[in-house]
Coordinates of C-alpha atoms (C1' of nucleotides) in Angstrom, one line a residue:
Chain A
M1 CA 43.9 -33.6 31.8
G2 CA 41.4 -31.9 29.6
G3 CA 44.3 -31.0 27.5
V4 CA 45.1 -34.6 26.9
F5 CA 41.6 -35.4 25.5
K6 CA 41.7 -32.3 23.4
A7 CA 45.0 -33.3 22.0
L8 CA 43.8 -36.8 21.3
S9 CA 40.7 -35.7 19.6
D10 CA 42.5 -35.1 16.3
P11 CA 43.4 -38.2 14.2
T12 CA 46.6 -36.7 12.9
R13 CA 47.8 -36.2 16.5
R14 CA 46.8 -39.7 17.4
E15 CA 48.8 -41.0 14.4
I16 CA 51.8 -39.0 15.5
L17 CA 51.7 -40.7 18.9
K18 CA 51.6 -44.1 17.2
L19 CA 54.6 -43.2 15.1
L20 CA 56.6 -42.1 18.2
R21 CA 55.6 -45.3 20.0
D22 CA 58.1 -47.0 17.6
G23 CA 60.9 -44.7 18.6
D24 CA 62.0 -41.1 18.7
K25 CA 61.7 -39.1 15.4
T26 CA 62.7 -35.7 14.2
A27 CA 60.0 -33.2 13.2
G28 CA 60.9 -33.8 9.6
E29 CA 60.6 -37.5 9.8
I30 CA 57.2 -37.2 11.4
A31 CA 56.1 -34.7 8.8
E32 CA 57.2 -37.0 6.0
Q33 CA 54.5 -39.5 7.0
F34 CA 51.7 -37.1 6.3
E35 CA 50.4 -35.3 3.3
M36 CA 50.0 -32.0 5.0
S37 CA 52.5 -29.2 5.3
K38 CA 55.3 -29.0 7.8
P39 CA 53.9 -26.0 9.6
A40 CA 50.7 -28.0 10.1
I41 CA 52.6 -30.8 11.7
S42 CA 54.6 -28.4 13.7
K43 CA 51.4 -27.0 15.2
H44 CA 50.1 -30.5 16.0
L45 CA 53.4 -31.2 17.7
D46 CA 53.1 -28.1 19.7
I47 CA 49.6 -29.1 20.9
L48 CA 50.9 -32.5 21.8
R49 CA 53.7 -30.9 23.7
G50 CA 51.3 -28.5 25.4
A51 CA 49.4 -31.6 26.7
E52 CA 52.8 -33.0 27.7
L53 CA 52.2 -36.0 25.6
V54 CA 55.5 -35.5 23.8
S55 CA 58.7 -33.7 24.4
W56 CA 61.7 -32.9 22.3
E57 CA 65.4 -32.2 22.6
K58 CA 67.6 -30.3 20.3
Q59 CA 70.1 -32.4 18.4
G60 CA 72.1 -30.1 16.2
Q61 CA 69.7 -28.6 13.7
Y62 CA 67.1 -31.2 14.4
R63 CA 64.4 -31.5 17.0
M64 CA 64.1 -35.0 18.3
Y65 CA 60.6 -35.8 19.5
S66 CA 59.7 -38.5 21.9
I67 CA 56.4 -39.7 23.4
N68 CA 55.7 -39.3 27.1
L69 CA 54.1 -42.7 27.6
T70 CA 53.6 -42.2 31.3
V71 CA 51.5 -39.1 30.7
L72 CA 49.4 -40.7 28.1
Q73 CA 48.8 -43.9 30.1
G74 CA 48.3 -42.0 33.3
A75 CA 45.7 -39.6 31.9
L76 CA 43.7 -42.4 30.2
S77 CA 43.8 -44.8 33.0
E78 CA 42.9 -42.1 35.5
F79 CA 39.8 -41.3 33.4
M80 CA 38.9 -45.0 32.9
N81 CA 39.2 -45.6 36.6
V82 CA 36.2 -43.4 37.1
F83 CA 34.1 -45.9 35.1
E84 CA 35.4 -49.1 36.6
K85 CA 33.1 -51.5 38.5
E86 CA 33.7 -52.4 42.2
N87 CA 34.6 -48.8 42.7
G88 CA 32.2 -46.5 44.5
H89 CA 34.5 -43.8 43.1
E90 CA 34.3 -42.5 46.7
K91 CA 36.9 -39.8 46.3
Chain B
M1 CA 36.7 -44.7 17.3
G2 CA 37.7 -41.3 16.2
G3 CA 34.2 -40.2 17.2
V4 CA 34.8 -41.4 20.8
F5 CA 37.8 -39.2 21.2
K6 CA 36.0 -36.2 19.6
A7 CA 33.1 -36.8 22.0
L8 CA 35.4 -37.0 25.0
S9 CA 37.3 -33.8 24.1
D10 CA 34.6 -31.6 25.6
P11 CA 34.6 -31.3 29.4
T12 CA 30.8 -31.0 29.6
R13 CA 30.4 -34.3 27.8
R14 CA 32.9 -36.0 30.0
E15 CA 31.0 -34.6 33.0
I16 CA 27.7 -36.0 31.5
L17 CA 29.3 -39.4 31.3
K18 CA 30.4 -39.2 34.9
L19 CA 26.8 -38.3 35.9
L20 CA 25.4 -41.3 34.0
R21 CA 27.9 -43.6 35.6
D22 CA 25.8 -43.2 38.8
G23 CA 22.6 -44.3 37.1
D24 CA 20.3 -43.4 34.2
K25 CA 19.0 -39.9 34.0
T26 CA 16.5 -37.9 32.0
A27 CA 17.7 -35.1 29.7
G28 CA 16.2 -32.6 32.2
E29 CA 18.0 -34.2 35.1
I30 CA 21.2 -34.0 33.3
A31 CA 20.6 -30.4 32.1
E32 CA 19.9 -29.4 35.7
Q33 CA 23.5 -30.1 36.6
F34 CA 24.9 -27.5 34.2
E35 CA 24.6 -23.8 33.9
M36 CA 24.0 -23.9 30.2
S37 CA 20.7 -24.1 28.3
K38 CA 18.8 -27.3 27.7
P39 CA 19.4 -27.1 23.9
A40 CA 23.1 -27.0 24.5
I41 CA 22.9 -30.1 26.7
S42 CA 20.7 -31.7 24.1
K43 CA 23.3 -31.2 21.5
H44 CA 26.0 -32.7 23.7
L45 CA 23.8 -35.7 24.3
D46 CA 23.4 -36.1 20.6
I47 CA 27.1 -36.1 20.1
L48 CA 27.6 -38.7 22.8
R49 CA 24.9 -40.7 21.2
G50 CA 26.6 -40.4 17.8
A51 CA 29.7 -41.8 19.3
E52 CA 27.5 -44.5 20.9
L53 CA 28.7 -43.6 24.3
V54 CA 25.1 -43.2 25.5
S55 CA 21.7 -44.4 24.5
W56 CA 18.2 -43.4 25.5
E57 CA 14.8 -44.9 25.7
K58 CA 11.5 -43.1 25.7
Q59 CA 9.7 -43.2 29.0
G60 CA 6.5 -41.3 28.6
Q61 CA 7.4 -37.7 27.9
Y62 CA 10.9 -38.2 29.2
R63 CA 14.0 -39.5 27.5
M64 CA 16.0 -41.7 29.9
Y65 CA 19.7 -41.6 29.0
S66 CA 22.2 -44.3 30.0
I67 CA 25.9 -44.7 29.5
N68 CA 27.3 -47.4 27.2
L69 CA 30.1 -48.5 29.4
T70 CA 31.3 -51.2 27.1
V71 CA 31.7 -48.8 24.2
L72 CA 33.6 -46.3 26.4
Q73 CA 35.9 -48.9 27.9
G74 CA 36.3 -50.8 24.6
A75 CA 37.4 -47.7 22.7
L76 CA 39.8 -46.5 25.4
S77 CA 41.4 -49.8 26.1
E78 CA 41.8 -50.6 22.4
F79 CA 43.6 -47.3 22.0
M80 CA 45.7 -47.8 25.1
N81 CA 46.7 -51.3 23.9
V82 CA 48.6 -49.7 21.1
F83 CA 50.9 -48.2 23.7
E84 CA 51.4 -51.1 26.0
K85 CA 54.8 -52.6 26.5
E86 CA 55.6 -56.3 25.8
N87 CA 53.6 -55.8 22.8
G88 CA 55.2 -55.6 19.4
H89 CA 51.8 -54.3 18.3
E90 CA 52.3 -56.8 15.5
K91 CA 48.9 -56.5 13.9
Chain C
dG1 C1' -9.5 -29.4 23.5
dT2 C1' -6.2 -26.7 25.5
dA3 C1' -2.6 -25.7 28.5
dA4 C1' 1.7 -27.2 30.6
dC5 C1' 5.7 -29.9 30.5
dG6 C1' 9.9 -32.2 28.6
dT7 C1' 12.8 -32.2 24.9
dT8 C1' 14.6 -31.4 20.4
dT9 C1' 15.2 -28.8 16.1
dA10 C1' 16.2 -24.5 13.6
dA11 C1' 18.5 -20.4 12.9
dC12 C1' 22.0 -17.7 14.2
dC13 C1' 26.6 -16.1 16.2
dA14 C1' 31.4 -15.9 18.2
dT15 C1' 35.3 -18.6 18.9
dT16 C1' 38.3 -22.2 18.0
dT17 C1' 40.4 -25.4 14.9
dA18 C1' 43.2 -27.1 11.3
dG19 C1' 45.0 -26.1 7.3
dT20 C1' 47.6 -22.9 3.8
dT21 C1' 51.8 -19.9 2.1
dA22 C1' 55.4 -16.7 3.3
dA23 C1' 58.8 -15.1 6.3
dC24 C1' 61.9 -15.9 10.0
dT25 C1' 65.6 -18.3 13.1
dA26 C1' 69.2 -21.5 13.8
dT27 C1' 72.5 -24.9 12.5
dA28 C1' 75.6 -27.1 9.2
dT29 C1' 78.7 -26.9 5.4
dA30 C1' 81.0 -25.5 1.1
Chain D
dT1 C1' 80.6 -15.6 4.2
dA2 C1' 77.0 -17.4 1.7
dT3 C1' 73.9 -21.1 0.9
dA4 C1' 71.2 -25.0 2.1
dT5 C1' 68.6 -27.5 5.5
dA6 C1' 65.4 -28.1 9.6
dG7 C1' 62.0 -26.2 11.9
dT8 C1' 58.9 -22.6 13.8
dT9 C1' 56.2 -18.4 13.8
dA10 C1' 53.1 -15.1 11.5
dA11 C1' 49.1 -13.9 9.0
dC12 C1' 45.4 -15.5 6.9
dT13 C1' 41.1 -18.5 5.7
dA14 C1' 37.4 -22.0 5.7
dA15 C1' 35.0 -25.0 8.4
dA16 C1' 33.8 -26.9 12.8
dT17 C1' 32.4 -26.2 17.6
dG18 C1' 29.7 -24.8 21.3
dG19 C1' 26.7 -21.6 22.9
dT20 C1' 22.2 -18.7 22.5
dT21 C1' 17.0 -17.8 21.8
dA22 C1' 12.7 -19.0 19.5
dA23 C1' 9.8 -22.4 17.5
dA24 C1' 8.2 -27.1 17.0
dC25 C1' 6.9 -31.7 18.7
dG26 C1' 5.0 -35.2 21.9
dT27 C1' 3.0 -36.4 26.0
dT28 C1' 0.4 -35.5 30.2
dA29 C1' -3.3 -33.5 32.8
dC30 C1' -7.1 -30.5 33.5

DNA sequence: GTAACGTTTAACCATTTAGTTAACTATATA
DNA sequence: TATATAGTTAACTAAATGGTTAAACGTTAC
């Protein structure tokens, strides 16, 4: 879960996740939305994938990326749980 | 809010927050819980304070740190909201 | 006043991070 | 087969990060 927070610490990566929230996109479509180079975006995607926040599947010569919402929500709500009231966080 | 994720990206800082969840602590009491030096912890505390995740108040020669739960919960739930279903995230 | 304590600040260092350009791999197509 | 397209990998760089030790700053206590 540390990987998730590391992945989320970069604004570009958070922005990529927001883009993917609206639907799957190819690496190129994602890169278009940013001013930086494609290799830079490719590395961000690799970090997101390392944290299992996104996955991709080959579609011809494209890579179609999608967000793993359950991983994102799971990691964040697990962390937030620690700070909830009414919870002696006994475990 | 970017500052919050940056602050949360380090495991030591997340651990500090968990400690403070159980009650306010002085800088020294916090530092005791880790193997690293006091200056290192002091810097982590400064980053947490920069993100407004903690605050402190002078108590004699001590600094008593406390967690700002509302900031933590506010930032995380605002971010998570973006990824909730049933929400066209119209804004 | 001075010595001890609690904590931060300063200066420094090694590693990681986030970007670049160039080269490579794989697919599609003329 | 050759060329264009999509994307990653490699090599490199500047800046940020996270740690160290030493010095400084306040407060407490003798």
